[in-house]
Structure formats: structure tokens, C-alpha cells
C-alpha positions as CSV (number, residue, x, y, z in Angstrom):
1,M,1.5,-1.2,-1.8
2,V,3.9,-4.1,-2.6
3,S,7.3,-3.1,-3.8
4,Q,7.9,-4.6,-7.2
5,S,11.6,-4.9,-6.4
6,L,10.9,-7.1,-3.3
7,V,8.1,-9.3,-4.6
8,D,7.5,-10.0,-8.3
9,R,3.7,-10.3,-8.6
10,A,4.0,-11.8,-12.1
11,A,6.1,-14.7,-10.8
12,L,3.6,-15.4,-8.0
13,D,0.7,-15.2,-10.5
14,E,2.5,-17.7,-12.7
15,L,3.2,-20.1,-9.8
16,E,-0.4,-19.7,-8.7
17,G,-1.5,-20.9,-12.2
18,V,0.7,-24.0,-11.8
19,I,0.0,-25.0,-8.2
20,G,-3.3,-23.3,-7.5
21,T,-4.5,-20.5,-5.2
22,E,-4.8,-22.6,-2.0
23,K,-1.4,-24.2,-2.3
24,L,0.3,-20.9,-3.0
25,A,-1.4,-19.3,0.0
26,R,-0.2,-22.1,2.3
27,L,3.3,-21.9,0.8
28,L,3.5,-18.1,1.3
29,D,2.2,-18.4,4.8
30,R,4.8,-21.0,5.7
31,F,7.6,-19.0,4.0
32,T,6.6,-15.8,5.6
33,A,6.5,-17.4,9.0
34,S,9.9,-19.0,8.7
35,L,11.4,-15.8,7.1
36,A,10.2,-13.7,10.0
37,T,12.7,-15.4,12.3
38,A,15.4,-16.1,9.8
39,F,18.9,-14.9,10.8
40,D,17.9,-14.2,14.4
41,G,20.1,-15.1,17.3
42,A,23.4,-13.5,18.4
43,E,25.1,-16.7,19.4
44,R,25.3,-18.3,16.0
45,G,28.4,-18.7,13.8
46,E,29.0,-17.9,10.2
47,A,28.4,-21.5,9.1
48,D,25.0,-21.6,10.7
49,Y,23.9,-18.4,9.1
50,A,25.4,-19.6,5.7
51,R,23.2,-22.8,5.9
52,E,20.1,-20.7,6.7
53,A,20.9,-18.4,3.8
54,H,21.4,-21.4,1.5
55,T,18.0,-22.7,2.4
56,L,16.3,-19.4,1.6
57,V,18.0,-18.9,-1.8
58,S,15.8,-21.1,-3.9
59,M,12.6,-20.7,-1.9
60,S,12.7,-16.9,-2.1
61,G,13.6,-17.0,-5.8
62,M,10.7,-19.3,-6.6
63,L,8.3,-17.1,-4.7
64,G,9.3,-14.0,-6.6
65,C,11.6,-12.5,-4.0
66,A,14.6,-12.1,-6.3
67,E,16.3,-9.4,-4.3
68,L,16.2,-11.5,-1.1
69,S,17.4,-14.6,-3.0
70,R,20.4,-12.7,-4.4
71,A,21.2,-11.2,-0.9
72,C,21.0,-14.7,0.7
73,R,23.3,-16.1,-2.0
74,D,25.8,-13.3,-1.6
75,F,25.7,-13.6,2.2
76,E,26.1,-17.4,2.0
77,Q,29.2,-17.1,-0.2
78,S,30.8,-14.5,2.0
79,A,30.0,-16.3,5.2
80,K,31.4,-19.5,3.8
81,G,34.6,-17.7,2.9
82,G,35.0,-16.8,6.5
83,G,37.7,-14.6,8.0
84,G,35.7,-11.4,7.9
85,D,33.2,-9.5,10.0
86,F,29.8,-10.4,8.7
87,T,27.9,-8.2,11.2
88,A,27.1,-5.4,8.8
89,A,26.0,-7.8,6.1
90,L,23.8,-9.6,8.6
91,V,22.2,-6.3,9.7
92,D,21.5,-5.5,6.0
93,L,20.1,-9.0,5.4
94,R,17.8,-8.7,8.4
95,K,16.5,-5.3,7.1
96,L,15.8,-6.8,3.7
97,R,14.1,-9.9,5.4
98,D,11.8,-7.6,7.3
99,A,10.9,-5.5,4.3
100,T,10.2,-8.7,2.3
101,V,8.0,-10.1,5.0
102,T,6.1,-6.8,5.1
103,A,5.7,-6.9,1.3
104,L,4.5,-10.5,1.3
105,R,2.0,-9.7,4.0
106,D,0.8,-6.6,2.1
107,L,0.4,-8.7,-1.0
108,R,-1.6,-11.3,0.9
109,D,-3.8,-8.6,2.3
110,D,-4.3,-7.0,-1.2
111,K,-5.3,-10.4,-2.6
112,R,-7.8,-11.1,0.2
113,G,-9.3,-7.6,-0.3
114,A,-9.8,-8.3,-4.0
115,E,-11.7,-11.6,-3.3
């Protein structure tokens, strides 16, 4: 079952009403695929992670993933500030990313099962 805190079904339903089922499905597929590898790699610097977080803020928010959007925004701001160890925050962000990917895939499976 999809966690309401990770994916807002009502937001997705509203977006589906605006752009249609097929477009939403393609958008979710692309987002889930890119999200699955977001924040990977050990050799990257804070600025690179901050750019990636910035990219995900609006997309995750638009697709009903408010918790991920907030976490990306917070991470981006702290990474841009520099001077600190962002390892723990990155670990937490990766866990949230994985949980959100799972929630989105579960939602997609639920929708396919209802068709």
C-alpha cells in the first residue's frame, strides 16, 4: 500500500485530470527511473549533489512527493552552504529516495491492477 506521506494520490489524480493518463504514466516512469539512481556515486562533491537535489525539488513536488521535495530543498540549501559533513544527510536522502521509488512503483501496480 502506498504511504500517503510519500506520494499524495490526490495530487496525482488532479495532475492526471489535466494531462491525461498516458502522459502521467510516462512522466512517472521517467521520474521513477531517474530517481532510482539519484544521489549515487561516492566521488561527487557537494555542488554536484546540490544541483541534482535542485532538479528534483519541483518535479517531486509536482508529482505528489512532497516529503522528497522538502528533503531535496533542505539538502540543496545545506550542501550549497558548504563547510559541513553532508554524509549523514545524503544517507537519509537516499533512504527517502528508495522509499519514494517503492511507493511510486506500488502506486503504478495498484493502478494497473484496477484497470
